[in-house]
Coordinates of C-alpha atoms in Angstrom, one line a residue:
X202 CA 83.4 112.5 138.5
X203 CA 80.9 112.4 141.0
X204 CA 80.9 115.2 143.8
X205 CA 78.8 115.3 147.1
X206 CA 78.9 118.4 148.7
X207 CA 77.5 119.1 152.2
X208 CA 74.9 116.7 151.2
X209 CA 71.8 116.0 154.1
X210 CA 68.9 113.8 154.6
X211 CA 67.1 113.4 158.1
X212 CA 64.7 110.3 159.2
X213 CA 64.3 111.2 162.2
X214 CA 65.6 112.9 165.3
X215 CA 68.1 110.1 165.9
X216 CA 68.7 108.7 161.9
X217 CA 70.2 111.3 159.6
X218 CA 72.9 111.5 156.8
X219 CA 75.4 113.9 156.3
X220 CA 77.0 116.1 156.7
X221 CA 78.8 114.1 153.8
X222 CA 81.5 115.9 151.4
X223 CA 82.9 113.5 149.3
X224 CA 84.4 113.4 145.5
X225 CA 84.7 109.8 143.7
X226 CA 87.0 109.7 140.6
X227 CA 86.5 109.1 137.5
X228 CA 87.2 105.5 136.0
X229 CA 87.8 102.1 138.3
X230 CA 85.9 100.7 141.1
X231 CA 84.8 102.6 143.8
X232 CA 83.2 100.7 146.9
X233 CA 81.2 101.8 149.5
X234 CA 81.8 99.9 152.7
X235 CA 80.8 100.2 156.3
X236 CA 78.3 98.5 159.2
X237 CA 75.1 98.3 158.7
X238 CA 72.8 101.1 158.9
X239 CA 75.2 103.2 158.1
X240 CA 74.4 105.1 155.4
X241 CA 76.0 103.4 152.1
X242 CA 72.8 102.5 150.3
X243 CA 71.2 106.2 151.0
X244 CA 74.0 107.5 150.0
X245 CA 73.8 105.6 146.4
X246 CA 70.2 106.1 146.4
X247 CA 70.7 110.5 146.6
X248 CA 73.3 110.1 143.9
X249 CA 70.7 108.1 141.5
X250 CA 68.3 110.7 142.3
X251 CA 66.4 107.9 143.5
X252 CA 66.2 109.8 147.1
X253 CA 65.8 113.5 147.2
X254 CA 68.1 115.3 149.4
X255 CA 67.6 117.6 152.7
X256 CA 70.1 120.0 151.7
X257 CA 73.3 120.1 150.0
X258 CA 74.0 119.3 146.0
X259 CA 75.1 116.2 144.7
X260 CA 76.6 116.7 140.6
X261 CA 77.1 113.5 138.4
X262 CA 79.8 114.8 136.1
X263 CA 79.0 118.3 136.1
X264 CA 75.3 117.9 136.2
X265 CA 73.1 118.9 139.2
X266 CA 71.6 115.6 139.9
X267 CA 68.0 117.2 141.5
X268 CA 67.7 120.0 138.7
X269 CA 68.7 117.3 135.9
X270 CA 65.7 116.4 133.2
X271 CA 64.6 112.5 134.1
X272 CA 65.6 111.8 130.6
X273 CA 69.1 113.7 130.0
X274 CA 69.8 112.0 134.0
X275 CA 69.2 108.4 132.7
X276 CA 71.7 108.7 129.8
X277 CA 74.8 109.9 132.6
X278 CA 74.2 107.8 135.3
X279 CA 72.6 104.2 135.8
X280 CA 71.2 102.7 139.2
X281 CA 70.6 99.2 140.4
X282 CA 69.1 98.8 143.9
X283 CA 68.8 95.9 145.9
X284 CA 64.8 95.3 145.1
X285 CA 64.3 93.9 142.1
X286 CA 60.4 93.6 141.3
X287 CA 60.5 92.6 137.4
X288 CA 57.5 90.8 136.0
X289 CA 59.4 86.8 136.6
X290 CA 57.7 86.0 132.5
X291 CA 60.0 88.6 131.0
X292 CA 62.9 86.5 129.0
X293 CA 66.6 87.5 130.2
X294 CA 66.6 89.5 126.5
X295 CA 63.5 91.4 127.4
X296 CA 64.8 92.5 130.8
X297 CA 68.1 93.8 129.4
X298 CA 66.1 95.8 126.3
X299 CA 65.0 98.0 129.7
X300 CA 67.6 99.4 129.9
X301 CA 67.7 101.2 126.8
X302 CA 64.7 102.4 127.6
X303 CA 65.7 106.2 127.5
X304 CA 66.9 106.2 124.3
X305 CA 64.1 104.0 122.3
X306 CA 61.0 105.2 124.5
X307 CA 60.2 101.3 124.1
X308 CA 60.8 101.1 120.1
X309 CA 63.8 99.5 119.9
X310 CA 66.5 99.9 116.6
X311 CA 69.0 98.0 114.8
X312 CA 71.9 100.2 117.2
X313 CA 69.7 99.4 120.6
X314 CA 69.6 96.0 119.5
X315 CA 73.3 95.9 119.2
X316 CA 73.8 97.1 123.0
X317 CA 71.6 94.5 124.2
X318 CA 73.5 91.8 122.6
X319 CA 76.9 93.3 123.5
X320 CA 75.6 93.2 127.5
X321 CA 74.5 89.8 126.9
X322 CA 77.5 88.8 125.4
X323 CA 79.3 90.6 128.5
X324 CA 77.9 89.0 131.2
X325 CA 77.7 85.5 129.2
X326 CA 74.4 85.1 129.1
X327 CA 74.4 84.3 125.2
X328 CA 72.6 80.9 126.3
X329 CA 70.2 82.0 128.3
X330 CA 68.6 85.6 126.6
X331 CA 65.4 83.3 125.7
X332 CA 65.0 81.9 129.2
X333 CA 62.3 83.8 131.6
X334 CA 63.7 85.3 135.0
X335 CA 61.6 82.4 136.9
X336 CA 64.0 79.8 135.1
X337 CA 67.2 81.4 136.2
X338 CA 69.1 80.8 139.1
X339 CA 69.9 83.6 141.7
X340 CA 73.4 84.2 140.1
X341 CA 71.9 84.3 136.7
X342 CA 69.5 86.3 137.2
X343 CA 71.5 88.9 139.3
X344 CA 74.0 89.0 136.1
X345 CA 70.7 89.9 133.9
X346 CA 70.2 92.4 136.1
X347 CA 73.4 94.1 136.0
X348 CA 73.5 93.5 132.7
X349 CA 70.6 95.5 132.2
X350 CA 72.3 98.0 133.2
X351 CA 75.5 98.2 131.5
X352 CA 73.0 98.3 128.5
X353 CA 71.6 101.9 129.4
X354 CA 75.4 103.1 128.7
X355 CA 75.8 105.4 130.7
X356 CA 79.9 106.1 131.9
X357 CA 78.2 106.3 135.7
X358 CA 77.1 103.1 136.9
X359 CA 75.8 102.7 140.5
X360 CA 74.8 98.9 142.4
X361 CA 73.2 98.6 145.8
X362 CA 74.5 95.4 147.0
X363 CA 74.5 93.0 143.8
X364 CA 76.4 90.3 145.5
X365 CA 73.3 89.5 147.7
X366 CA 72.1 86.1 148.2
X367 CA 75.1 84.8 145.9
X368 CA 77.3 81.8 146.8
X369 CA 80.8 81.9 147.0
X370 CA 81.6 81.4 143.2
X371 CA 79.1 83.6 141.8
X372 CA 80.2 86.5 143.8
X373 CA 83.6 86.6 142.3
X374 CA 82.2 85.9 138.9
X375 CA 79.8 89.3 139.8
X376 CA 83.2 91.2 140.8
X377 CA 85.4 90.0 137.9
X378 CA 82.6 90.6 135.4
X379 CA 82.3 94.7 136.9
X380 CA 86.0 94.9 137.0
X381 CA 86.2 93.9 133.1
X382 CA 83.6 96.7 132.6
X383 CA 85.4 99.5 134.2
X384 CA 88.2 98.7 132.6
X385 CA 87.0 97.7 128.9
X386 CA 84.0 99.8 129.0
X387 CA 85.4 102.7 130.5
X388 CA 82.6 102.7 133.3
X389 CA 82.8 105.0 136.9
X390 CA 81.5 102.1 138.8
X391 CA 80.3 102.7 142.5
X392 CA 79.2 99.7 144.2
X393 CA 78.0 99.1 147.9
X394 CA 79.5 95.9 149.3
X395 CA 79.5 94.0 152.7
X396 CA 82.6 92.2 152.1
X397 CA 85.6 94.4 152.9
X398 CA 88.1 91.5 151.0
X399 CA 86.2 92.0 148.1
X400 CA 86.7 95.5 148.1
X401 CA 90.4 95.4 148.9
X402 CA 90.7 93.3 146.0
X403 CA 88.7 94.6 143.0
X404 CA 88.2 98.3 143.7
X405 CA 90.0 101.3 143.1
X406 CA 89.0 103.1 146.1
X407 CA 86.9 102.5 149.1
X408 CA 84.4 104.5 151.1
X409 CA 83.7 103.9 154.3
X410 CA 80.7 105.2 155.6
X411 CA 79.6 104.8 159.4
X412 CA 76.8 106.7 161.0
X413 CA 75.9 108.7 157.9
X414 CA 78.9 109.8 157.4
X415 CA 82.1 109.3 155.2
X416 CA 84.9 108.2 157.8
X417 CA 87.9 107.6 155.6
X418 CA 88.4 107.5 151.4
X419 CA 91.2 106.1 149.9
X420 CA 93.0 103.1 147.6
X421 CA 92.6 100.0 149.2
X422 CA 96.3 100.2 150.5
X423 CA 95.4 102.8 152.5
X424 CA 91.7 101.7 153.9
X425 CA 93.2 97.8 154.2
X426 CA 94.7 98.4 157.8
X427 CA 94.0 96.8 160.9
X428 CA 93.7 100.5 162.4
X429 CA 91.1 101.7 159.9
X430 CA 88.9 98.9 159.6
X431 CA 88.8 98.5 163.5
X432 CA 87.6 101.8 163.8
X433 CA 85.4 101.7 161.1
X434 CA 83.8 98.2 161.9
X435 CA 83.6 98.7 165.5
X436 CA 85.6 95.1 165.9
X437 CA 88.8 94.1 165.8
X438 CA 90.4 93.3 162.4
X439 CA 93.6 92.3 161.3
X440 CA 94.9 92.4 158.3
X441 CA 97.4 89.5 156.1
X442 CA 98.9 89.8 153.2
X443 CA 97.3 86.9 151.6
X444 CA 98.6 85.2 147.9
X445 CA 96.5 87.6 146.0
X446 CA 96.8 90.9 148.2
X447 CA 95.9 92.1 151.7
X448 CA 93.0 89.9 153.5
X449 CA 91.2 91.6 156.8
X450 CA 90.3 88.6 159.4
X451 CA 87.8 89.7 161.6
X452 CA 86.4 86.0 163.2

């Protein structure tokens, strides 16, 4: 479980965060939605310790994410932001043995070893873990990435955005791919997405933050309404029932 309480950060006079109380369960998908600017990636950022806070406490299953020891933090919870600035001559293989990085202090064992396959083999990237990150495509090298981070095994797993500058098909590959490792791997997955219809389709619950705040937590039955997402997006949406679940139209 991860629990924000009366959590702050101020950028200026007119650009804060908070006040944000908010409690995501353990288990499933939990996506954090909303325009932009408001808040979603900050928010991910103060939970991954990545962003120190103004005020308030922000706990990562029972530990006290700014009093937490760098390495004991790193073995709980797992972070992927949207900036990426790997070495490109790094093989896919290389990349992924990163992320046991807190375990082997960079002298990897027969049982890191193993993890770095089993992420490979998760993300199917079996056929690629020789090729350098310059070779991949975008898609390929996002799922490197992520599979990176499955590989520090931790049960909290947090990604700013991964679906960015993916196509159509490689975007619901991404989804289906962290869906299977919530549910097989037992992972609390919090992920901060721009499409709402991905959301209402693969997560568990969705967060909606707007102007550093959180506006409305729920399942996606209960966020997927033409009232909620109106308010939320600041345009009107409506939402179908489409052949694989609700579908918000908002064009």
């Amino acid at each position: 479980m991860i629990t924000l309480k009366d959590v702050h950060k101020k950028y200026s006079s007119d650009v804060a965060i908070g006040p944000v109380d908010l409690v995501i369960p353990t288990g499933g998908i939990t996506a954090m939605v909303g325009p932009n600017g408001a808040g979603k990636s900050t928010l991910l950022t103060m939970v991954g310790r990545l962003l120190g806070l103004d005020a308030g406490t922000i706990e990562v299953a029972g530990y006290d994410v700014a009093s937490t020891s760098s390495k004991d933090l790193a073995k709980i919870v797992s972070i992927l932001r949207q900036e990426n600035h790997f070495v490109t001559r790094l093989t896919v293989r290389q990349l992924v043995g990163f992320g046991r990085f807190p375990y082997s202090k960079g002298r990897l064992n027969a049982e890191d070893e193993e993890l770095i396959s089993r992420s490979i083999d998760f993300l199917g990237l079996e056929d690629l873990e020789n090729r350098y990150l310059d070779q991949l495509s975008g898609g390929q090298r996002q799922r490197a990435y992520v599979a990176m981070v499955l590989a520090q095994d931790t049960e909290h797993v947090l990604l700013d955005e991964p679906l960015n500058n993916l196509d159509m098909k490689h975007s619901a590959q991404m989804m289906q791919h962290l869906h299977r490792a919530a549910a097989e791997l037992g992972r609390t997955i919090v992920i901060v997405l721009h499409d709402i219809n991905f959301a209402g389709h693969y997560a568990d619950y969705i967060c909606a933050v707007k102007g550093g705040k959180v506006v409305e937590f729920g399942t996606p039955a209960q966020i997927m309404t033409d009232e909620v997402l109106t308010r939320v997006f600041d345009t009107p949406v409506e939402v179908i029932q489409g052949p694989r679940g609700p579908l918000a139209v908002y064009y």
